[in-house]
Short mmCIF file of C-alpha atoms and ligand atoms in Angstrom, two decimals:
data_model
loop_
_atom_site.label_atom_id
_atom_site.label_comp_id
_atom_site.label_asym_id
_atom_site.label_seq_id
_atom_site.Cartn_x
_atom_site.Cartn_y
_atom_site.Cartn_z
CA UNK A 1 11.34 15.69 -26.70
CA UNK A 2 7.85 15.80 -26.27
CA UNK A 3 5.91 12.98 -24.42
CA UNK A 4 4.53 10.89 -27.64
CA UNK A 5 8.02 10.89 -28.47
CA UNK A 6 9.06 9.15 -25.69
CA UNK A 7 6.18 7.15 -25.01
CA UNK A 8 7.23 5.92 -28.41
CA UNK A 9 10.87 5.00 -26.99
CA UNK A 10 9.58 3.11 -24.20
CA UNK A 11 6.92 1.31 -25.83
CA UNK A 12 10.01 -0.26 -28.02
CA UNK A 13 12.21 -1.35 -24.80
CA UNK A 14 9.72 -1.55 -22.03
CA UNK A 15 7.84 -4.47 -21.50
CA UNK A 16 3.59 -4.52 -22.84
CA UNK A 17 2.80 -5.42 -19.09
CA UNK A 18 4.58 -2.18 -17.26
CA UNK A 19 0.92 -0.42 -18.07
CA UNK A 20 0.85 3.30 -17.63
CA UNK A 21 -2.01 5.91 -16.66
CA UNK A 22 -3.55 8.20 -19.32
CA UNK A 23 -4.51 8.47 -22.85
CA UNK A 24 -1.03 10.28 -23.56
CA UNK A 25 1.31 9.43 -20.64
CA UNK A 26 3.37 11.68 -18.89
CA UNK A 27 6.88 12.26 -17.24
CA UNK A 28 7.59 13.83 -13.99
CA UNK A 29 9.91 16.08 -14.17
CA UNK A 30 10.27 18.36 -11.22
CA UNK A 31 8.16 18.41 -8.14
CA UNK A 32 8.46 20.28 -4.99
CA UNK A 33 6.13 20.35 -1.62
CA UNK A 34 2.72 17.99 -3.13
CA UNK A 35 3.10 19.74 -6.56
CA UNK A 36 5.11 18.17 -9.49
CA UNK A 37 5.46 19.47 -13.05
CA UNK A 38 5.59 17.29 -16.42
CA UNK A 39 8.16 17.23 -18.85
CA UNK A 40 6.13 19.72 -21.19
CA UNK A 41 5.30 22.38 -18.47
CA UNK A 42 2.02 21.41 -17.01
CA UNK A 43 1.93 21.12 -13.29
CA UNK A 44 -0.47 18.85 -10.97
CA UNK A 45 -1.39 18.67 -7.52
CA UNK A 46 -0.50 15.00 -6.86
CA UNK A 47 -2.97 12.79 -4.78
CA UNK A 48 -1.07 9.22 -5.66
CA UNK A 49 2.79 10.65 -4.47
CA UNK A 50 4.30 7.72 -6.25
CA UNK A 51 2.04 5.13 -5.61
CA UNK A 52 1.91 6.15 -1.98
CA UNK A 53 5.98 6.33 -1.98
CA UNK A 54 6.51 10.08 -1.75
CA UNK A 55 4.94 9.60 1.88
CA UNK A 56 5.79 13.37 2.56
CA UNK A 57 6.23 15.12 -0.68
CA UNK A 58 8.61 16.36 -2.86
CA UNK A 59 12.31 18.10 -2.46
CA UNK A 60 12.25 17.44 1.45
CA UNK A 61 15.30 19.39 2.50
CA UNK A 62 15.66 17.15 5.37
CA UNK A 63 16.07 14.00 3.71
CA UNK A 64 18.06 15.43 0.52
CA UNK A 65 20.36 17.10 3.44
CA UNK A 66 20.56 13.32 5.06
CA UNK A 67 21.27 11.97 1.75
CA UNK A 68 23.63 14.17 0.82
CA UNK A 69 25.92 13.92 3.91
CA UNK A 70 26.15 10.02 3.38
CA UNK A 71 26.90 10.87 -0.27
CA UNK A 72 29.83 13.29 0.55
CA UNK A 73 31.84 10.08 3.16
CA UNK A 74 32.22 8.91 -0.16
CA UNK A 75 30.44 5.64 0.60
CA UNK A 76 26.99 4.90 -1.32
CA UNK A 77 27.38 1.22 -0.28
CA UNK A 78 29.40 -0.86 2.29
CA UNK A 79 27.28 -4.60 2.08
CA UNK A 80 25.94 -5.66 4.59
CA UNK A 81 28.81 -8.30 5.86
CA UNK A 82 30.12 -4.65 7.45
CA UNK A 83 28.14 -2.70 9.95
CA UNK A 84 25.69 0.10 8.98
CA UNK A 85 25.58 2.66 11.64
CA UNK A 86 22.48 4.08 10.11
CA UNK A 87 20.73 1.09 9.46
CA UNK A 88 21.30 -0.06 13.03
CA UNK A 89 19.42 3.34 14.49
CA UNK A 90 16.60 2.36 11.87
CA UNK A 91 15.82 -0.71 12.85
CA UNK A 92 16.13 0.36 16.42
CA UNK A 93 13.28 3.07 15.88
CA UNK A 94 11.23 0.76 13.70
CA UNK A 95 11.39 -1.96 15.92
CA UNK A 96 10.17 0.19 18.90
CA UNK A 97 7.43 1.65 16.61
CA UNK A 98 6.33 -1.42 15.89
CA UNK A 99 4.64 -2.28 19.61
CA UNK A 100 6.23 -6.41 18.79
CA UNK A 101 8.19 -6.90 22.12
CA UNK A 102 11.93 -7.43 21.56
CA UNK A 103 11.29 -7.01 18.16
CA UNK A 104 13.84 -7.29 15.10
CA UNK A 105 14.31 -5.84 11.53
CA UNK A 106 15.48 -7.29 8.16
CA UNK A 107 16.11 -4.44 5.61
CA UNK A 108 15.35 -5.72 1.82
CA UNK A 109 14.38 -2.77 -1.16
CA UNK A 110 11.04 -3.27 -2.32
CA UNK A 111 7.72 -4.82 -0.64
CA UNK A 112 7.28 -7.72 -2.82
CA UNK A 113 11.50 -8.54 -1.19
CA UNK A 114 10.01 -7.81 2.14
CA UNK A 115 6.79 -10.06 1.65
CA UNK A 116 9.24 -12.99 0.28
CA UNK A 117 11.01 -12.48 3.48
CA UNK A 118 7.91 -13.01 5.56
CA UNK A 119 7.26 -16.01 3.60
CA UNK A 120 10.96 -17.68 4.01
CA UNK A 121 10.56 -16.79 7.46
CA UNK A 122 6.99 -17.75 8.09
CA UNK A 123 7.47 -21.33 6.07
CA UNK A 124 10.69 -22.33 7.89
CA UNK A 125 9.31 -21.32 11.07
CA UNK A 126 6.41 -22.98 10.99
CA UNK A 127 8.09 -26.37 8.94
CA UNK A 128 4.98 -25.54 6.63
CA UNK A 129 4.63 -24.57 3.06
CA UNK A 130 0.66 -23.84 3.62
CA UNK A 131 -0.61 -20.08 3.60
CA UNK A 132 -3.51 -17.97 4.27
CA UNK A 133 -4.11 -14.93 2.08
CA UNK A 134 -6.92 -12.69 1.68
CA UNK A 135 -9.03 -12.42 -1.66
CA UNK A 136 -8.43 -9.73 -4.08
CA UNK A 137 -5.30 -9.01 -2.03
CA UNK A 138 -1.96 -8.16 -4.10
CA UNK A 139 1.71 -8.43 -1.95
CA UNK A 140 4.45 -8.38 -5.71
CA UNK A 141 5.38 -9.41 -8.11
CA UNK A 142 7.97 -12.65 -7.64
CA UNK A 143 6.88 -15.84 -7.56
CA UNK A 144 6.02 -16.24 -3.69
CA UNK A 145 4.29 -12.98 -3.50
CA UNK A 146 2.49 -13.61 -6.97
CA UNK A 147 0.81 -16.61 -5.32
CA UNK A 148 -0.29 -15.08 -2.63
CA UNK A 149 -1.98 -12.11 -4.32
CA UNK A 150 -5.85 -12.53 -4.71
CA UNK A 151 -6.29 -10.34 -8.05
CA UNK A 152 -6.38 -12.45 -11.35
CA UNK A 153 -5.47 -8.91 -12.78
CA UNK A 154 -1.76 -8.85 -11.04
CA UNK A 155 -1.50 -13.00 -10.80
CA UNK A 156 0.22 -14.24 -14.14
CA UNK A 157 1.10 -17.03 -13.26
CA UNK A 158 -0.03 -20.24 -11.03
CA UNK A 159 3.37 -21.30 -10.13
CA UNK A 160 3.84 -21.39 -6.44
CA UNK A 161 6.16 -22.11 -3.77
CA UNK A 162 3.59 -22.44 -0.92
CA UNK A 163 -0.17 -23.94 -0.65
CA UNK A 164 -2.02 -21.13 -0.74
CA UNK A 165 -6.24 -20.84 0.33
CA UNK A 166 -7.81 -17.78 -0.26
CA UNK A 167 -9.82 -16.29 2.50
CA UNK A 168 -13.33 -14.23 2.56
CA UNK A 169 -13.91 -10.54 4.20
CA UNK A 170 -11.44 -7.32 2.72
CA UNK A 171 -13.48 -6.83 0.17
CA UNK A 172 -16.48 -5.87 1.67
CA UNK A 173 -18.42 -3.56 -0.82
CA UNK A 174 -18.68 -6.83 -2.83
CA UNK A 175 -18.39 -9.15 -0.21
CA UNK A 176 -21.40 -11.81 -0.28
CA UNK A 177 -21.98 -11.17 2.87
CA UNK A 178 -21.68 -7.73 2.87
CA UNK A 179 -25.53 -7.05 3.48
CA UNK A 180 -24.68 -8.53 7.74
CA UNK A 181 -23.66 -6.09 10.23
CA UNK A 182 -20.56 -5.53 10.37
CA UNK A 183 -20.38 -8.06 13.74
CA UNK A 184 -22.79 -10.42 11.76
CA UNK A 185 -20.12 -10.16 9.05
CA UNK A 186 -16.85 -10.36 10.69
CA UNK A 187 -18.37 -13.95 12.75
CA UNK A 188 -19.21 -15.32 9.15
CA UNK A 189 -15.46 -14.64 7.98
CA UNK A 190 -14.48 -15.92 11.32
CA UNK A 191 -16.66 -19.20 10.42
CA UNK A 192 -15.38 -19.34 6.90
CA UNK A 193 -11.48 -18.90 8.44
CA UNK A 194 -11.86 -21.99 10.28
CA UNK A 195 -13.77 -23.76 7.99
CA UNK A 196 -10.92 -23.02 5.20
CA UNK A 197 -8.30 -24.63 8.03
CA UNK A 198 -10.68 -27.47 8.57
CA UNK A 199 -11.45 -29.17 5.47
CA UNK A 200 -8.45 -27.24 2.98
CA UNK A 201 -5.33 -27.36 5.00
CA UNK A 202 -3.63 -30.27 6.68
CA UNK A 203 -4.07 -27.69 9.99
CA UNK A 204 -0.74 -27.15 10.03
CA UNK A 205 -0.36 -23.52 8.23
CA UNK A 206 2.75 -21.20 8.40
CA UNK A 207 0.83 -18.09 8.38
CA UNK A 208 -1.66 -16.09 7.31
CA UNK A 209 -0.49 -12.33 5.80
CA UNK A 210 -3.16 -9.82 5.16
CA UNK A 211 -2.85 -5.99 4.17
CA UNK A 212 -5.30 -3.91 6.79
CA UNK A 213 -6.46 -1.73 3.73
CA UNK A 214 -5.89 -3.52 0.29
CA UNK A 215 -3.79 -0.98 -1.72
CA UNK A 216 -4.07 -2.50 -5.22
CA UNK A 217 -7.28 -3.89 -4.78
CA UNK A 218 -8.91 -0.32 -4.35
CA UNK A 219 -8.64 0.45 -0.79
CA UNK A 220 -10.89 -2.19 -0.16
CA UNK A 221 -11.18 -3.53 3.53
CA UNK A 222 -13.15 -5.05 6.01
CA UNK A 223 -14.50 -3.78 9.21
CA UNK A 224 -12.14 -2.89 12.01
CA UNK A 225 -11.47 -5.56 14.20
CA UNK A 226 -11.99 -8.66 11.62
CA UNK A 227 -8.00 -8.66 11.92
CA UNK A 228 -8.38 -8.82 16.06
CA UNK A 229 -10.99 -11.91 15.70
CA UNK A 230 -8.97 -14.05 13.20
CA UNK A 231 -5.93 -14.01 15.65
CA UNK A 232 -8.01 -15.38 18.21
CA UNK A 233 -8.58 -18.41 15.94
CA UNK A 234 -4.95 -18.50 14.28
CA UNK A 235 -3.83 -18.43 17.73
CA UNK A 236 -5.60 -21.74 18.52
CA UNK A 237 -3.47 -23.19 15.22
CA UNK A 238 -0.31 -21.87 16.32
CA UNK A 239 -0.50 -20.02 12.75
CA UNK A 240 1.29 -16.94 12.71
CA UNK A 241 -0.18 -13.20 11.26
CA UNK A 242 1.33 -11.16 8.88
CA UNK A 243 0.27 -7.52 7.93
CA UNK A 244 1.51 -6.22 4.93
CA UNK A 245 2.00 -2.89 6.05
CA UNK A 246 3.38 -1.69 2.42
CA UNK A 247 0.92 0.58 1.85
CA UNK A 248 -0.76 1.68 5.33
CA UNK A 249 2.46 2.02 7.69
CA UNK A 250 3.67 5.25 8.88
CA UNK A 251 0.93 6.89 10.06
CA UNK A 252 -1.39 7.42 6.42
CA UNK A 253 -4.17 5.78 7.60
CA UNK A 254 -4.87 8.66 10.15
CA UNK A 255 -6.14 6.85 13.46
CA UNK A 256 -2.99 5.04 13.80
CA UNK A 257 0.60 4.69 13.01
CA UNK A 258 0.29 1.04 11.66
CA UNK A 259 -2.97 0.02 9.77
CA UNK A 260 -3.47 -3.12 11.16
CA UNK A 261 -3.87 -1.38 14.87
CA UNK A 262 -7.52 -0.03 14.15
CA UNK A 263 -8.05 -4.65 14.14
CA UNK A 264 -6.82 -4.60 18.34
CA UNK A 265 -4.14 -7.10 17.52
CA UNK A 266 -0.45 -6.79 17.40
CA UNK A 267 0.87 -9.07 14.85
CA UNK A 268 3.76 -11.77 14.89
CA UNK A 269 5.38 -9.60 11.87
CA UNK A 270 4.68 -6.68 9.29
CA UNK A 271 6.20 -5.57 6.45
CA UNK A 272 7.06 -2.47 4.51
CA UNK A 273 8.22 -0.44 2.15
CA UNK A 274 7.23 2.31 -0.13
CA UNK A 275 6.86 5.92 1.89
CA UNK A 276 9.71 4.56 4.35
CA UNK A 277 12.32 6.18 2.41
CA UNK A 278 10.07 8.73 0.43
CA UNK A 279 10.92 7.87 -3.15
CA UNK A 280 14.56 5.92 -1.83
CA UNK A 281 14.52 2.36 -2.13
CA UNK A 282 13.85 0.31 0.78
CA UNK A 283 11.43 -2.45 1.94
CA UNK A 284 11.75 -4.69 5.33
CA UNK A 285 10.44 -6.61 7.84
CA UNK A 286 9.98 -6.46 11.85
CA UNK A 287 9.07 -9.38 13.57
CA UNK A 288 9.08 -11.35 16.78
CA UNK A 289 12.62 -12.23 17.30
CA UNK A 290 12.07 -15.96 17.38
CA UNK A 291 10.19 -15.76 13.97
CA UNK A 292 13.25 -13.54 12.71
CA UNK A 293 15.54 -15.50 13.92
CA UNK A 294 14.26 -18.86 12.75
CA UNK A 295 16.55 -19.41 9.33
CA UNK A 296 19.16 -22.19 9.83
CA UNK A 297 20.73 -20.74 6.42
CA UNK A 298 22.64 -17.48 5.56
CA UNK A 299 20.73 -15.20 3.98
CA UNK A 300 21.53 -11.66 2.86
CA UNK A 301 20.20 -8.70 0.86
CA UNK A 302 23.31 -7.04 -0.70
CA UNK A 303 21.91 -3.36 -1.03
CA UNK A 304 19.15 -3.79 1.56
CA UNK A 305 19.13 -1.26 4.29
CA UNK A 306 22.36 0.58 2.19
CA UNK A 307 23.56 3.59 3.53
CA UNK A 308 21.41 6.00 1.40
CA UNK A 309 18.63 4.17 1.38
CA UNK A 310 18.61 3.91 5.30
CA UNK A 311 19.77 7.95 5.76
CA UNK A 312 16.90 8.49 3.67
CA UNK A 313 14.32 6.56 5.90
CA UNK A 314 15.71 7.75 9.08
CA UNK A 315 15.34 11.39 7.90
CA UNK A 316 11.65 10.61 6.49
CA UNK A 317 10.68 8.81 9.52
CA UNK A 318 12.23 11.61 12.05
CA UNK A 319 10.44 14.40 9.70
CA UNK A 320 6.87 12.52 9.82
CA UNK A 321 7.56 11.82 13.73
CA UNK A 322 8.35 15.77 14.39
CA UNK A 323 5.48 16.87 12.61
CA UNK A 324 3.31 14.73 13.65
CA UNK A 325 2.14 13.89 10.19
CA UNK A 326 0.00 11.10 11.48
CA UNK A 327 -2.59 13.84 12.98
CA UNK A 328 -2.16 15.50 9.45
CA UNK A 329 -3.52 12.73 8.08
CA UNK A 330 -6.04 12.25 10.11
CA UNK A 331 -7.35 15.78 9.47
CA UNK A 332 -6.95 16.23 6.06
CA UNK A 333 -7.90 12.77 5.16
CA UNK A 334 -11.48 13.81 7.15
CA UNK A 335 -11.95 17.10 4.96
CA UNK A 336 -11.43 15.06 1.71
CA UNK A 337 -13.55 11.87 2.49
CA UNK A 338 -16.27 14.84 3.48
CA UNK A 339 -15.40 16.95 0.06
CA UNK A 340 -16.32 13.07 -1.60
CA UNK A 341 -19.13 12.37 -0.14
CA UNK A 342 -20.69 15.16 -1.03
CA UNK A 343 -20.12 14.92 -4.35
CA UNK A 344 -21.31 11.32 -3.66
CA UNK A 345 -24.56 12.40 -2.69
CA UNK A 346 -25.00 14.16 -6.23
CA UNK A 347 -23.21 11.56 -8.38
CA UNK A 348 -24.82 7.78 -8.21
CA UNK A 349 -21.92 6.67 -10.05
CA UNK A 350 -19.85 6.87 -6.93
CA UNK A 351 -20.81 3.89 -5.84
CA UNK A 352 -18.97 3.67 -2.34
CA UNK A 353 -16.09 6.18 -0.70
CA UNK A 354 -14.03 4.40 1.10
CA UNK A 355 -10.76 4.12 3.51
CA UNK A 356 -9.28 5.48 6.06
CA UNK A 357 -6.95 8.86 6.78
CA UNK A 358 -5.25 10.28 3.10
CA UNK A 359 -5.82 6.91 1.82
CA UNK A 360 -9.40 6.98 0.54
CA UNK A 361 -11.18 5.80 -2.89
CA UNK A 362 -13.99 5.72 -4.49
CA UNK A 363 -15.69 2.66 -6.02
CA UNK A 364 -17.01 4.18 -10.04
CA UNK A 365 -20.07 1.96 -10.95
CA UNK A 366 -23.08 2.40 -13.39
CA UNK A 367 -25.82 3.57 -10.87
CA UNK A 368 -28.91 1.26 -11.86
CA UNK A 369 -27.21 -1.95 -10.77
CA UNK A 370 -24.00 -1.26 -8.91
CA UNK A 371 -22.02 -2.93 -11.51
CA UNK A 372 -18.33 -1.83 -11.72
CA UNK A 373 -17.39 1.10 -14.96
CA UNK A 374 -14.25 0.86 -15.54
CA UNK A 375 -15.01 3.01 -18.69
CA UNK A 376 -16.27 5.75 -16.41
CA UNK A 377 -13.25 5.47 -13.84
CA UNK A 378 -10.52 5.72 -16.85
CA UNK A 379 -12.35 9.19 -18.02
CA UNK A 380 -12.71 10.68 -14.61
CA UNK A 381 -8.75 10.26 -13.94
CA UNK A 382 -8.17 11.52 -16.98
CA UNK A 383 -10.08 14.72 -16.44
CA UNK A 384 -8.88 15.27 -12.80
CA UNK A 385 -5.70 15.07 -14.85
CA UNK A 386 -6.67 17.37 -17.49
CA UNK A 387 -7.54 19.90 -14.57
CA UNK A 388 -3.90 19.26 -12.67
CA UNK A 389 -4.97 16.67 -10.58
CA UNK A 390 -2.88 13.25 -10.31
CA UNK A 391 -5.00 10.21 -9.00
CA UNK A 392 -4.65 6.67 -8.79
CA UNK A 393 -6.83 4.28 -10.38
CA UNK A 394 -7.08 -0.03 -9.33
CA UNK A 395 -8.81 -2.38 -7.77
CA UNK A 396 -10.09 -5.56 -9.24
CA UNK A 397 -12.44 -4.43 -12.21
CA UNK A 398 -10.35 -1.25 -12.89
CA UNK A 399 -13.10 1.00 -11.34
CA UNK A 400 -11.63 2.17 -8.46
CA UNK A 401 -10.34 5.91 -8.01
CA UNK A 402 -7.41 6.17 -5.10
CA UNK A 403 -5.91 8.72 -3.61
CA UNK A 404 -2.91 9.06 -1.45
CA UNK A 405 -1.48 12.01 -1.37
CA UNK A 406 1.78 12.96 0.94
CA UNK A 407 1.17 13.37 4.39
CA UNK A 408 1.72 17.00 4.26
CA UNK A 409 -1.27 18.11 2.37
CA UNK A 410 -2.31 21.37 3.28
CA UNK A 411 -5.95 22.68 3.93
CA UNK A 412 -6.05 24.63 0.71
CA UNK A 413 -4.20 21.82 -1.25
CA UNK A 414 -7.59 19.53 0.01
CA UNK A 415 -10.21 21.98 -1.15
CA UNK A 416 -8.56 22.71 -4.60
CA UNK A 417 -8.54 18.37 -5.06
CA UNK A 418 -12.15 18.57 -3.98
CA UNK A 419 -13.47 21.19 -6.76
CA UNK A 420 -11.61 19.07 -9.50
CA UNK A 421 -13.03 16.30 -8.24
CA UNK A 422 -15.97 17.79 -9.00
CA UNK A 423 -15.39 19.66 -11.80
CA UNK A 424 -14.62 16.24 -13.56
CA UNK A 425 -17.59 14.64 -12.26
CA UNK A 426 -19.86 17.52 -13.57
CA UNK A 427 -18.60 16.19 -17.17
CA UNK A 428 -20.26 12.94 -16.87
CA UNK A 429 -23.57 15.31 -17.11
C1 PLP B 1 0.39 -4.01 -0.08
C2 PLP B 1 1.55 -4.18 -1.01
N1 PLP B 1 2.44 -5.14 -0.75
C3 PLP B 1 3.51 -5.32 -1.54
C4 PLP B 1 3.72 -4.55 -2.66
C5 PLP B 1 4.92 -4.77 -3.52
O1 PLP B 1 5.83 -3.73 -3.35
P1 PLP B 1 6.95 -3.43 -4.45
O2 PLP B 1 6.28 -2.94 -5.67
O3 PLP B 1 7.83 -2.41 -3.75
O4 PLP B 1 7.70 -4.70 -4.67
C6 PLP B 1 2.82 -3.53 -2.97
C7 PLP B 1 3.02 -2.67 -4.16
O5 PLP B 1 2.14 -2.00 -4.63
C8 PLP B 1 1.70 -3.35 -2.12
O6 PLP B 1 0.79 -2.40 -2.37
#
C-alpha cells in the first residue's frame, strides 16, 4: 500500500486536528541507530526522533533486551495496587537525579498526565486554583494542561479548571523587551512577575510551571537565570515552581542533565516524559515530598509506571548514564548550532538560531522586516525531507525549524544534516 493510500485511510478515521508533516505524509517503518526508513523504501537521517521521544535512537539492544525479559515473566501489567520492583528502582534513580532533597516520584504515561499531576498537586497544596504560566508555552492537551498552554495554535478551548495569568520573558526573539540586555531584560520580567501577582491574582497562587526551553513554541527561551530570579520572588509568595521538563530532561540540552539547571534554581517539582522510555510510554513527576504527598484523596494511574514501560526507562536512562550521552550532546549539539550559523550568515531568512545542546531551531522569517514565513519554513522541511533529512517544524506562527535528534548522533551523522541543511536553503535562491 503506498502512502496516498493510506493517508487516504486515515484521513477517513483520524480526526482533521491530528495534523501531519509534509505535502505527501509518510510512515516509519523501520529504523535502526538515528536512521529510519519509510514504508516505500526511502530512508532519512532523523533530527526530530519522535518528537524528541526516541531520546537515543532506534533498535537499542539494551532496552529491547530489558523489554523483552519483562515480556517473557509473562507479566505486561500488574496495577499499581501491587508492587513494581522496577518502578521502585526508577523512581529511586530519578529522584536522586533530580537534586530535590528527599524527593518522590509519581509515574503517569504521557506529559500532558504528568503536567495534570503537577496541577492536582500544586492546587491542593497550595488550597489555590490560581496559576502562573509562561506565554506561548504549550504543557497537553486535557483540559488543565490546555489552559495553561500560551499558544492560541494548541489552545481550543477556554475551559479551565484553574485561574490562569500569563507571564512575559520565554519568548525572547519577539519579546517586547527583547532589545534590553539580557540583565535589563530578565529585571523587567521580574517587574512584570510581580506586577501580574499584584494587581491579577488574589496573591495567593498555587504555582507557577514553566518549560526551561519551550518545545512547541520553537525552542524559544529566555536568558539563563530568568528561572533563578523568579524563585526569588515566588519564594516571597510561598508560590511553588514547576519545570516542565518534557522536552529538556535527560541530559539534551547539553550543559546539564535537567534544563531548568542552566536558571541556578532547583525547583519544588518537574515533570517528564517523552525520551524517558525512548519511544515506551511513560510520563511522571518528582517533587518535594510534602508537595507529593499533599492529596487527602486516592489517586492512581492504572498503567503508569507498568512494568514495560518502567524496564524500558530504566534501560534508557542506565544506557544515556553509561555513555555519558549528556557530553554527546553537548558536543554535537555545538558542531550543528556552528554548521547553522553559518549558513545563517549567508541566508537572511534565518532569522535567529537558537537553543541549547541537540535541541536547537531556527526562527524562518522574510529578511526585510523580520516578520515570521511560515510559507518558507513548510518548503525548507520539505526539502531537507526530500534530501533524507527529518526535521521538526512549530512554534507560534508555524515558522520555526527544530531539531532534536537522539542523543547518539555521531560526528559524521552532524555534518551530513548540515550540507542538507544547506542544500535546501540553496533552493530558496
Ligand atoms: C513541554 C511539553 N509538556 C507537555 C507535553 C505533553 O506531552 P504528551 O504529548 O506526552 O501528553 C509536551 C508535548 O509535546 C511538551 O512538549
Amino acid at each position: 500500500m503506498t502512502h496516498a493510500e493510506l493517508w487516504e485511510r486515515h484521513k477517513a478515521v483520524m480526526p482533521d486536528w491530528l495534523s501531519l508533516y509534509y505535502e505527501e505524509p509518510i510512515e516509519i517503518v523501520q529504523g535502526s541507530g538515528r536512521r529510519v526508513t519509510d514504508g516505500e523504501g526511502n530512508s532519512y537521517l532523523d533530527f526530530f526522533a519522535g518528537i524528541l521521544t526516541n531520546a537515543i535512537g532506534y533498535d537499542i539492544a539494551e532496552i529491547s533486551d530489558a523489554v523483552r525479559e519483562q515480556l517473557s515473566s509473562g507479566i505486561a501489567h500488574t496495577s499499581t495496587v501491587y508492587l513494581i520492583r522496577k518502578q521502585i528502582e526508577l523512581a529511586e534513580q530519578i529522584a536522586k537525579l533530580s537534586g530535590i532533597e528527599n524527593a518522590k516520584v509519581f509515574f503517569a504515561n504521557s506529559g500532558t498526565e504528568a503536567n495534570e499531576a503537577a496541577l492536582l498537586l500544586a492546587t491542593q497544596n497550595r488550597r489555590s486554583n490560581q496559576v502562573l504560566a509562561m506565554r506561548n508555552s504549550y504543557h497537553g492537551r486535557a483540559f488543565g494542561t490546555v489552559a495553561i498552554t500560551g499558544n492560541r495554535g494548541w489552545s481550543a478551548s477556554s475551559l479551565s479548571p484553574v485561574n490562569v495569568q500569563y507571564l512575559q520573558g520565554a519568548y525572547h526573539y519577539r519579546s517586547p523587551f527583547k532589545n534590553l540586555s539580557d540583565a535589563d531584560y530578565i529585571k523587567v520580567c521580574v517587574d512584570d512577575l510581580r506586577n501580574v501577582i499584584e494587581t491579577t491574582t488574589s496573591g495567593d497562587v498555587a504555582c507557577l510551571i514553566a518549560e526551561p526551553i519551550q518545545g512547541v513554541g520553537g525552542f524559544a527561551s529566555p536568558p539563563d537565570g530568568l528561572y533563578g530570579a523568579f524563585k526569588e520572588v515566588l519564594d516571597e509568595y510561598g508560590i511553588l515552581f514547576i519545570s516542565d521538563e518534557v522536552q529538556t530532561g535527560w541530559g539534551r540540552t547539553g550543559d546539564n542533565f535537567w534544563g531548568i539547571q542552566a536558571h541556578g534554581v532547583v525547583p519544588d517539582a518537574m515533570t517528564f516524559a517523552k525520551g524517558l522510555g525512548n519511544g515506551f510510554a511513560i510520563g511522571g513527576m518528582v517533587a518535594r515530598p510534602d508537595l507529593m504527598d499533599s492529596l487527602t484523596a486516592n489517586s492512581l494511574s492504572t498503567f503508569g509506571g507498568n512494568p514495560i514501560s518502567t524496564s524500558a526507562a530504566k534501560a534508557t536512562i542506565d544506557y544515556l548514564l553509561d555513555h555519558d550521552l549528556q557530553a554527546n550532546a553537548a558536543k554535537r549539539g555545538a558542531q550543528l548550532a556552528d554548521g547553522l550559523r553559518g549558513i545563517a550568515e549567508e541566508f537572511p531568512e534565518l532569522g535567529d538560531v537558537r537553543g541549547k545542546g541537540l535541541m536547537l531551531a531556527t526562527e524562518i522569517v522574510n529578511p526585510a522586516d523580520n516578520t515570521p514565513d511560515a510559507a518558507t519554513t513548510a518548503k525548507l522541511q520539505q526539502e531537507t525531507k526530500n534530501r533524507g533529512l527529518l526535521i521538526g517544524k512549530g512554534g507560534l506562527y508555524g515558522n520555526v525549524l527544530r531539531m532534536a535528534p537522539p542523543m547518539t548522533l555521531t560526528e559524521e551523522e552532524t555534518t551530513e544534516a548540515i550540507e542538507i541543511l544547506r542544500d535546501s536553503f540553496n533552493t530558496l535562491r
